[in-house]
Short mmCIF file of C-alpha atoms in Angstrom, two decimals:
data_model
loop_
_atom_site.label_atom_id
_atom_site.label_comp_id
_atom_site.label_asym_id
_atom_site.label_seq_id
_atom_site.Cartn_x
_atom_site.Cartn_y
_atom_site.Cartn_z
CA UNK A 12 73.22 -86.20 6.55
CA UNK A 13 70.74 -85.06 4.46
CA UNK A 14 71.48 -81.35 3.72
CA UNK A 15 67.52 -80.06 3.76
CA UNK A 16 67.66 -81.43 7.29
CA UNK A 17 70.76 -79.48 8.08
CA UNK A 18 70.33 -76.72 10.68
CA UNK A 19 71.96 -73.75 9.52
CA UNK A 20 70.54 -71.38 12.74
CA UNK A 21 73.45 -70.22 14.05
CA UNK A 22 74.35 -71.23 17.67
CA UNK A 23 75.12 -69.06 20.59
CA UNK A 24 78.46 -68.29 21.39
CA UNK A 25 79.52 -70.36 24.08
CA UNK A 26 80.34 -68.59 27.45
CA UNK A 27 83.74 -68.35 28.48
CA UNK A 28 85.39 -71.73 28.81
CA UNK A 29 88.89 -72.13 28.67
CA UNK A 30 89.24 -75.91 28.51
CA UNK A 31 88.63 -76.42 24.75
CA UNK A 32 88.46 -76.80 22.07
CA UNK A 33 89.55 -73.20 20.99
CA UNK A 34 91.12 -72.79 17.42
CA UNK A 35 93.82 -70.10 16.66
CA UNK A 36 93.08 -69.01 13.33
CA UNK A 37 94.61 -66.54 10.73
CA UNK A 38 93.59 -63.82 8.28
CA UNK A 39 95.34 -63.50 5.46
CA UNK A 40 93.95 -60.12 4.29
CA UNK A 41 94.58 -58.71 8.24
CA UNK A 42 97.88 -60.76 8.61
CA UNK A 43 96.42 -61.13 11.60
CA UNK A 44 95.82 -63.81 14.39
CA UNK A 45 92.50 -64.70 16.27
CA UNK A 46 91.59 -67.14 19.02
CA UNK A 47 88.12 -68.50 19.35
CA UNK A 48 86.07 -70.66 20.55
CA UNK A 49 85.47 -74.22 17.64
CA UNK A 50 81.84 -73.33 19.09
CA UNK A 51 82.32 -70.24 17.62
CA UNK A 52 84.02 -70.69 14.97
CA UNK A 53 81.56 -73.13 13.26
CA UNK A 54 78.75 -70.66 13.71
CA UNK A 55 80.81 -68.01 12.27
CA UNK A 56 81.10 -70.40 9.16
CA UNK A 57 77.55 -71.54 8.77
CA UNK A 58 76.69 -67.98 8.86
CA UNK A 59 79.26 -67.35 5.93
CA UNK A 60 77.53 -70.23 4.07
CA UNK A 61 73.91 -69.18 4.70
CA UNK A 62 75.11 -65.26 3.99
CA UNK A 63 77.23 -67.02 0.74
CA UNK A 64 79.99 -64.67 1.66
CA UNK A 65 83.78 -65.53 1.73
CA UNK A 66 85.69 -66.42 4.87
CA UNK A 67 89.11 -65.13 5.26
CA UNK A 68 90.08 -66.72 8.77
CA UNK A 69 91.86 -70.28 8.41
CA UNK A 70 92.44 -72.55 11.03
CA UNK A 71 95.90 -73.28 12.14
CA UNK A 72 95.82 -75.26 15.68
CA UNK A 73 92.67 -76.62 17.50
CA UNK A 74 93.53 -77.69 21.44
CA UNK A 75 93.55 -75.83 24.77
CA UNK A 76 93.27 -72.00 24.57
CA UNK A 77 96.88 -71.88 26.47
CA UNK A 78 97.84 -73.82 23.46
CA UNK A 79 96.51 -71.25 21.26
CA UNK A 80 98.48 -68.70 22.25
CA UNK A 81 101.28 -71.03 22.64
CA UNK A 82 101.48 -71.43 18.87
CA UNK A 83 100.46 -67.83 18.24
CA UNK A 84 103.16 -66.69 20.17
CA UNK A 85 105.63 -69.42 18.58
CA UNK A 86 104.90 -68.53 15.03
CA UNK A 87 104.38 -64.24 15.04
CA UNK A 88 107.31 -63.71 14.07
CA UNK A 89 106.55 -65.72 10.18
CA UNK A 90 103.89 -63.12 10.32
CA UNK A 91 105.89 -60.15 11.13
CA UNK A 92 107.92 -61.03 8.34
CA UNK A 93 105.16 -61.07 5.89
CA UNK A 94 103.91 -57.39 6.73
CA UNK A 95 107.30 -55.98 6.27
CA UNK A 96 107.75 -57.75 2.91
CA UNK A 97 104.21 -56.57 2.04
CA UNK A 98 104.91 -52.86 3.03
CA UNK A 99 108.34 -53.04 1.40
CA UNK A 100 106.63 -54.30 -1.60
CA UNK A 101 104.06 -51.92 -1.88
CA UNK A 102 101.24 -54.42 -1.15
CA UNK A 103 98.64 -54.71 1.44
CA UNK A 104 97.42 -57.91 0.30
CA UNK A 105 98.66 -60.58 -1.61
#
């Protein structure tokens, strides 16, 4: 694709739909979880590009929004872990 012909307008979040795809992504500087929309999440990024700003959320799982939250659940503790070894160390942020 030719990028000049590359729509950058952001899209409308998509009303609520809970068969997919949703993405459960993570923010390293928050430590935090979030669950979205891919909808969303791709307009969220083309935004970042067009605003050339940074994008801390990664993507971990893509699927069913039960999923989601499935894997969220499955894997909080790994993130528990990290903000008490970041408090104990004295560090909000790697």
């Amino acid at each position: 694709m030719n990028m000049s012909t590359f729509n950058l307008t952001p899209t409308p979040a998509p009303t609520a739909n809970t068969g997919g795809p949703w993405v459960l992504l993570w923010s390293h500087s928050q430590n935090a979880f979030h669950i979205e929309s891919f909808a969303e999440m791709l307009s969220s990024n083309r935004r970042a590009y067009s605003d050339d700003r940074a994008m801390d959320y990664v993507p971990l799982y893509a699927g069913r929004k039960d999923e989601c939250h499935k894997i969220s659940s499955a894997v909080r503790s790994t993130m528990i872990k990290r903000a008490e070894e970041r408090v104990a160390g004295g560090r909000l942020t790697r």
